[in-house]
Amino acid sequence: MSTRRVFLHFRSYNSANFLEDLKLLYRSCGVQGKGTTFIFTDLDIKEECFLEYLNNVLSSGEVQFLSATKNDLREHNSGIIL
């Protein structure tokens, strides 16, 4: 069993980086079949869409925009009001 945590090492960490981390998590768990613990705290919420993505993971196991392009993400995130 492995543990995976999102580390916000740099200021430019955004939804595209978060989705990339989720892709790695899905590959590790789904494709490689590794048992994994994903740690995400309130300090890791840099953008509101992070919560939306995690809610989708918990409720349905699917993440919208997981295979989206950067332009798709910009378009989606521009509609989120903080």
Short mmCIF file of N, CA, C and O in Angstrom, two decimals:
data_model
loop_
_atom_site.label_atom_id
_atom_site.label_comp_id
_atom_site.label_asym_id
_atom_site.label_seq_id
_atom_site.Cartn_x
_atom_site.Cartn_y
_atom_site.Cartn_z
N MET A 1 0.85 -1.17 0.00
CA MET A 1 0.00 0.00 0.00
C MET A 1 0.90 1.23 0.00
O MET A 1 1.89 1.29 0.70
N SER A 2 0.52 2.21 -0.79
CA SER A 2 1.30 3.45 -0.86
C SER A 2 0.42 4.62 -0.42
O SER A 2 -0.79 4.53 -0.39
N THR A 3 1.09 5.71 -0.08
CA THR A 3 0.39 6.93 0.31
C THR A 3 0.74 8.02 -0.68
O THR A 3 1.89 8.18 -1.06
N ARG A 4 -0.27 8.76 -1.11
CA ARG A 4 -0.05 9.84 -2.09
C ARG A 4 -0.62 11.11 -1.50
O ARG A 4 -1.71 11.13 -0.96
N ARG A 5 0.14 12.16 -1.58
CA ARG A 5 -0.30 13.46 -1.07
C ARG A 5 0.01 14.53 -2.10
O ARG A 5 1.03 14.49 -2.77
N VAL A 6 -0.90 15.48 -2.23
CA VAL A 6 -0.69 16.62 -3.12
C VAL A 6 0.18 17.62 -2.37
O VAL A 6 -0.15 18.02 -1.27
N PHE A 7 1.30 17.96 -2.95
CA PHE A 7 2.17 18.97 -2.36
C PHE A 7 2.17 20.19 -3.25
O PHE A 7 2.47 20.10 -4.44
N LEU A 8 1.82 21.31 -2.70
CA LEU A 8 1.78 22.56 -3.45
C LEU A 8 3.15 23.23 -3.34
O LEU A 8 3.33 24.20 -2.64
N HIS A 9 4.11 22.67 -4.05
CA HIS A 9 5.49 23.14 -3.97
C HIS A 9 5.70 24.51 -4.60
O HIS A 9 6.63 25.20 -4.25
N PHE A 10 4.87 24.86 -5.51
CA PHE A 10 5.12 26.11 -6.22
C PHE A 10 3.85 26.92 -6.34
O PHE A 10 2.75 26.40 -6.29
N ARG A 11 4.00 28.20 -6.48
CA ARG A 11 2.85 29.11 -6.51
C ARG A 11 1.95 28.90 -7.72
O ARG A 11 0.77 29.19 -7.67
N SER A 12 2.50 28.42 -8.79
CA SER A 12 1.72 28.29 -10.01
C SER A 12 0.93 26.98 -10.06
O SER A 12 0.37 26.64 -11.09
N TYR A 13 0.86 26.22 -8.96
CA TYR A 13 0.07 24.99 -8.93
C TYR A 13 -1.39 25.35 -9.17
O TYR A 13 -1.96 26.18 -8.48
N ASN A 14 -1.98 24.72 -10.17
CA ASN A 14 -3.35 25.07 -10.55
C ASN A 14 -4.16 23.81 -10.85
O ASN A 14 -3.71 22.70 -10.57
N SER A 15 -5.33 23.99 -11.41
CA SER A 15 -6.21 22.86 -11.66
C SER A 15 -5.61 21.86 -12.65
O SER A 15 -5.84 20.66 -12.53
N ALA A 16 -4.85 22.34 -13.61
CA ALA A 16 -4.21 21.43 -14.57
C ALA A 16 -3.20 20.52 -13.84
O ALA A 16 -3.13 19.32 -14.11
N ASN A 17 -2.44 21.10 -12.90
CA ASN A 17 -1.49 20.31 -12.11
C ASN A 17 -2.23 19.31 -11.22
O ASN A 17 -1.80 18.16 -11.07
N PHE A 18 -3.35 19.76 -10.63
CA PHE A 18 -4.12 18.88 -9.76
C PHE A 18 -4.70 17.71 -10.56
O PHE A 18 -4.67 16.57 -10.10
N LEU A 19 -5.22 17.98 -11.74
CA LEU A 19 -5.75 16.91 -12.58
C LEU A 19 -4.65 15.94 -13.00
O LEU A 19 -4.88 14.73 -13.09
N GLU A 20 -3.46 16.45 -13.23
CA GLU A 20 -2.33 15.58 -13.56
C GLU A 20 -2.01 14.66 -12.38
O GLU A 20 -1.73 13.46 -12.56
N ASP A 21 -2.07 15.20 -11.16
CA ASP A 21 -1.87 14.37 -9.97
C ASP A 21 -2.97 13.32 -9.84
O ASP A 21 -2.70 12.18 -9.47
N LEU A 22 -4.21 13.70 -10.15
CA LEU A 22 -5.31 12.73 -10.12
C LEU A 22 -5.12 11.63 -11.17
O LEU A 22 -5.42 10.46 -10.93
N LYS A 23 -4.61 12.01 -12.34
CA LYS A 23 -4.33 11.00 -13.38
C LYS A 23 -3.32 9.98 -12.87
O LYS A 23 -3.48 8.77 -13.06
N LEU A 24 -2.25 10.48 -12.22
CA LEU A 24 -1.24 9.57 -11.67
C LEU A 24 -1.85 8.66 -10.62
O LEU A 24 -1.54 7.47 -10.55
N LEU A 25 -2.74 9.21 -9.81
CA LEU A 25 -3.42 8.43 -8.78
C LEU A 25 -4.28 7.34 -9.42
O LEU A 25 -4.25 6.19 -9.00
N TYR A 26 -5.04 7.70 -10.44
CA TYR A 26 -5.90 6.72 -11.12
C TYR A 26 -5.07 5.64 -11.79
O TYR A 26 -5.44 4.47 -11.79
N ARG A 27 -3.95 6.01 -12.39
CA ARG A 27 -3.08 5.01 -13.02
C ARG A 27 -2.53 4.05 -11.97
O ARG A 27 -2.49 2.84 -12.18
N SER A 28 -2.09 4.60 -10.86
CA SER A 28 -1.52 3.79 -9.80
C SER A 28 -2.54 2.81 -9.23
O SER A 28 -2.25 1.64 -9.05
N CYS A 29 -3.73 3.30 -8.96
CA CYS A 29 -4.78 2.46 -8.35
C CYS A 29 -5.46 1.55 -9.36
O CYS A 29 -5.61 0.35 -9.13
N GLY A 30 -5.89 2.13 -10.47
CA GLY A 30 -6.69 1.38 -11.43
C GLY A 30 -5.90 0.50 -12.35
O GLY A 30 -6.16 -0.70 -12.47
N VAL A 31 -4.91 1.05 -13.00
CA VAL A 31 -4.16 0.31 -14.00
C VAL A 31 -3.17 -0.64 -13.34
O VAL A 31 -3.08 -1.81 -13.70
N GLN A 32 -2.43 -0.13 -12.35
CA GLN A 32 -1.40 -0.94 -11.71
C GLN A 32 -1.94 -1.74 -10.52
O GLN A 32 -1.27 -2.62 -10.01
N GLY A 33 -3.15 -1.42 -10.08
CA GLY A 33 -3.78 -2.17 -9.01
C GLY A 33 -3.15 -1.99 -7.64
O GLY A 33 -3.30 -2.85 -6.78
N LYS A 34 -2.48 -0.88 -7.40
CA LYS A 34 -1.84 -0.63 -6.11
C LYS A 34 -2.85 -0.04 -5.13
O LYS A 34 -3.60 0.87 -5.46
N GLY A 35 -2.85 -0.54 -3.92
CA GLY A 35 -3.66 0.07 -2.86
C GLY A 35 -3.03 1.39 -2.49
O GLY A 35 -1.83 1.47 -2.25
N THR A 36 -3.82 2.44 -2.45
CA THR A 36 -3.27 3.78 -2.24
C THR A 36 -4.15 4.58 -1.30
O THR A 36 -5.37 4.51 -1.37
N THR A 37 -3.52 5.34 -0.43
CA THR A 37 -4.21 6.31 0.42
C THR A 37 -3.90 7.69 -0.13
O THR A 37 -2.73 8.04 -0.29
N PHE A 38 -4.93 8.47 -0.42
CA PHE A 38 -4.76 9.81 -0.96
C PHE A 38 -5.05 10.81 0.15
O PHE A 38 -6.14 10.83 0.71
N ILE A 39 -4.06 11.62 0.51
CA ILE A 39 -4.21 12.59 1.59
C ILE A 39 -4.39 13.98 0.99
O ILE A 39 -3.56 14.44 0.21
N PHE A 40 -5.48 14.62 1.38
CA PHE A 40 -5.80 15.97 0.89
C PHE A 40 -6.42 16.73 2.05
O PHE A 40 -7.45 16.33 2.57
N THR A 41 -5.79 17.81 2.47
CA THR A 41 -6.29 18.57 3.61
C THR A 41 -6.85 19.92 3.15
O THR A 41 -6.69 20.30 1.99
N ASP A 42 -7.46 20.63 4.08
CA ASP A 42 -8.01 21.95 3.75
C ASP A 42 -6.92 22.93 3.32
O ASP A 42 -7.18 23.86 2.58
N LEU A 43 -5.70 22.71 3.74
CA LEU A 43 -4.58 23.57 3.33
C LEU A 43 -4.20 23.38 1.87
O LEU A 43 -3.52 24.21 1.28
N ASP A 44 -4.62 22.25 1.30
CA ASP A 44 -4.30 21.94 -0.10
C ASP A 44 -5.31 22.51 -1.09
O ASP A 44 -5.14 22.37 -2.29
N ILE A 45 -6.35 23.15 -0.61
CA ILE A 45 -7.37 23.71 -1.49
C ILE A 45 -6.90 25.08 -1.98
O ILE A 45 -7.00 26.07 -1.29
N LYS A 46 -6.35 25.08 -3.17
CA LYS A 46 -5.87 26.33 -3.74
C LYS A 46 -6.93 26.96 -4.65
O LYS A 46 -7.00 28.16 -4.80
N GLU A 47 -7.72 26.11 -5.28
CA GLU A 47 -8.79 26.56 -6.17
C GLU A 47 -10.07 25.79 -5.81
O GLU A 47 -10.01 24.63 -5.42
N GLU A 48 -11.20 26.44 -5.96
CA GLU A 48 -12.48 25.82 -5.63
C GLU A 48 -12.74 24.56 -6.45
O GLU A 48 -13.35 23.61 -5.97
N CYS A 49 -12.25 24.53 -7.66
CA CYS A 49 -12.50 23.37 -8.52
C CYS A 49 -11.84 22.10 -7.97
O CYS A 49 -12.29 21.00 -8.28
N PHE A 50 -10.81 22.23 -7.10
CA PHE A 50 -10.21 21.05 -6.48
C PHE A 50 -11.29 20.27 -5.72
O PHE A 50 -11.32 19.05 -5.77
N LEU A 51 -12.14 21.00 -5.00
CA LEU A 51 -13.21 20.35 -4.23
C LEU A 51 -14.23 19.70 -5.15
O LEU A 51 -14.74 18.61 -4.86
N GLU A 52 -14.52 20.35 -6.25
CA GLU A 52 -15.46 19.79 -7.22
C GLU A 52 -14.93 18.47 -7.77
O GLU A 52 -15.66 17.48 -7.86
N TYR A 53 -13.65 18.44 -8.13
CA TYR A 53 -13.05 17.21 -8.66
C TYR A 53 -13.05 16.10 -7.62
O TYR A 53 -13.39 14.95 -7.92
N LEU A 54 -12.69 16.43 -6.38
CA LEU A 54 -12.67 15.41 -5.33
C LEU A 54 -14.07 14.91 -5.00
O LEU A 54 -14.26 13.72 -4.72
N ASN A 55 -15.05 15.78 -5.04
CA ASN A 55 -16.42 15.36 -4.83
C ASN A 55 -16.84 14.35 -5.89
O ASN A 55 -17.50 13.35 -5.59
N ASN A 56 -16.44 14.60 -7.13
CA ASN A 56 -16.76 13.66 -8.21
C ASN A 56 -16.08 12.32 -8.01
O ASN A 56 -16.66 11.27 -8.27
N VAL A 57 -14.83 12.34 -7.53
CA VAL A 57 -14.11 11.10 -7.26
C VAL A 57 -14.86 10.31 -6.19
O VAL A 57 -15.07 9.10 -6.33
N LEU A 58 -15.27 10.98 -5.13
CA LEU A 58 -15.93 10.30 -4.02
C LEU A 58 -17.34 9.83 -4.36
O LEU A 58 -17.77 8.77 -3.92
N SER A 59 -18.07 10.61 -5.15
CA SER A 59 -19.46 10.26 -5.43
C SER A 59 -19.62 9.29 -6.59
O SER A 59 -20.47 8.40 -6.54
N SER A 60 -18.84 9.45 -7.65
CA SER A 60 -19.05 8.59 -8.82
C SER A 60 -17.78 7.88 -9.30
O SER A 60 -17.86 6.96 -10.10
N GLY A 61 -16.63 8.34 -8.83
CA GLY A 61 -15.38 7.74 -9.30
C GLY A 61 -14.89 8.33 -10.61
O GLY A 61 -13.84 7.97 -11.11
N GLU A 62 -15.67 9.21 -11.18
CA GLU A 62 -15.31 9.84 -12.44
C GLU A 62 -14.97 11.30 -12.23
O GLU A 62 -15.56 11.97 -11.38
N VAL A 63 -14.04 11.78 -13.01
CA VAL A 63 -13.64 13.18 -12.91
C VAL A 63 -13.79 13.83 -14.27
O VAL A 63 -13.14 13.42 -15.23
N GLN A 64 -14.66 14.83 -14.33
CA GLN A 64 -14.84 15.58 -15.57
C GLN A 64 -13.53 16.31 -15.86
O GLN A 64 -12.87 16.78 -14.95
N PHE A 65 -13.15 16.38 -17.10
CA PHE A 65 -11.94 17.07 -17.55
C PHE A 65 -10.65 16.32 -17.20
O PHE A 65 -9.58 16.89 -17.31
N LEU A 66 -10.73 15.06 -16.78
CA LEU A 66 -9.50 14.34 -16.45
C LEU A 66 -8.62 14.16 -17.68
O LEU A 66 -7.41 14.15 -17.58
N SER A 67 -9.23 14.07 -18.84
CA SER A 67 -8.45 13.95 -20.07
C SER A 67 -8.60 15.20 -20.94
O SER A 67 -8.37 15.16 -22.13
N ALA A 68 -8.96 16.31 -20.31
CA ALA A 68 -9.18 17.55 -21.06
C ALA A 68 -7.87 18.26 -21.39
O ALA A 68 -6.85 18.03 -20.76
N THR A 69 -7.95 19.14 -22.35
CA THR A 69 -6.80 19.96 -22.71
C THR A 69 -6.75 21.19 -21.81
O THR A 69 -7.71 21.52 -21.12
N LYS A 70 -5.65 21.90 -21.83
CA LYS A 70 -5.50 23.11 -21.01
C LYS A 70 -6.54 24.17 -21.39
O LYS A 70 -7.05 24.88 -20.54
N ASN A 71 -6.88 24.28 -22.68
CA ASN A 71 -7.88 25.25 -23.11
C ASN A 71 -9.26 24.91 -22.54
O ASN A 71 -10.00 25.80 -22.14
N ASP A 72 -9.59 23.61 -22.49
CA ASP A 72 -10.86 23.20 -21.89
C ASP A 72 -10.92 23.60 -20.43
O ASP A 72 -11.94 24.07 -19.94
N LEU A 73 -9.81 23.43 -19.73
CA LEU A 73 -9.76 23.77 -18.31
C LEU A 73 -9.89 25.27 -18.09
O LEU A 73 -10.59 25.71 -17.19
N ARG A 74 -9.20 26.05 -18.90
CA ARG A 74 -9.29 27.51 -18.76
C ARG A 74 -10.73 27.97 -18.96
O ARG A 74 -11.24 28.80 -18.23
N GLU A 75 -11.38 27.39 -19.95
CA GLU A 75 -12.76 27.76 -20.25
C GLU A 75 -13.68 27.38 -19.08
O GLU A 75 -14.53 28.15 -18.67
N HIS A 76 -13.48 26.21 -18.53
CA HIS A 76 -14.30 25.75 -17.40
C HIS A 76 -14.04 26.61 -16.16
O HIS A 76 -14.98 27.05 -15.50
N ASN A 77 -12.80 26.85 -15.84
CA ASN A 77 -12.46 27.57 -14.61
C ASN A 77 -12.82 29.05 -14.69
O ASN A 77 -13.02 29.68 -13.66
N SER A 78 -12.92 29.58 -15.86
CA SER A 78 -13.30 30.99 -15.98
C SER A 78 -14.75 31.21 -15.55
O SER A 78 -15.13 32.31 -15.17
N GLY A 79 -15.55 30.15 -15.55
CA GLY A 79 -16.95 30.26 -15.15
C GLY A 79 -17.17 30.06 -13.65
O GLY A 79 -18.27 30.26 -13.16
N ILE A 80 -16.13 29.68 -12.92
CA ILE A 80 -16.26 29.46 -11.48
C ILE A 80 -16.12 30.80 -10.75
O ILE A 80 -15.16 31.51 -10.95
N ILE A 81 -17.08 31.08 -9.92
CA ILE A 81 -17.06 32.34 -9.15
C ILE A 81 -16.64 32.02 -7.74
O ILE A 81 -17.24 31.18 -7.07
N LEU A 82 -15.62 32.70 -7.26
CA LEU A 82 -15.14 32.48 -5.89
C LEU A 82 -15.75 33.44 -4.92
O LEU A 82 -16.12 34.50 -5.18
#
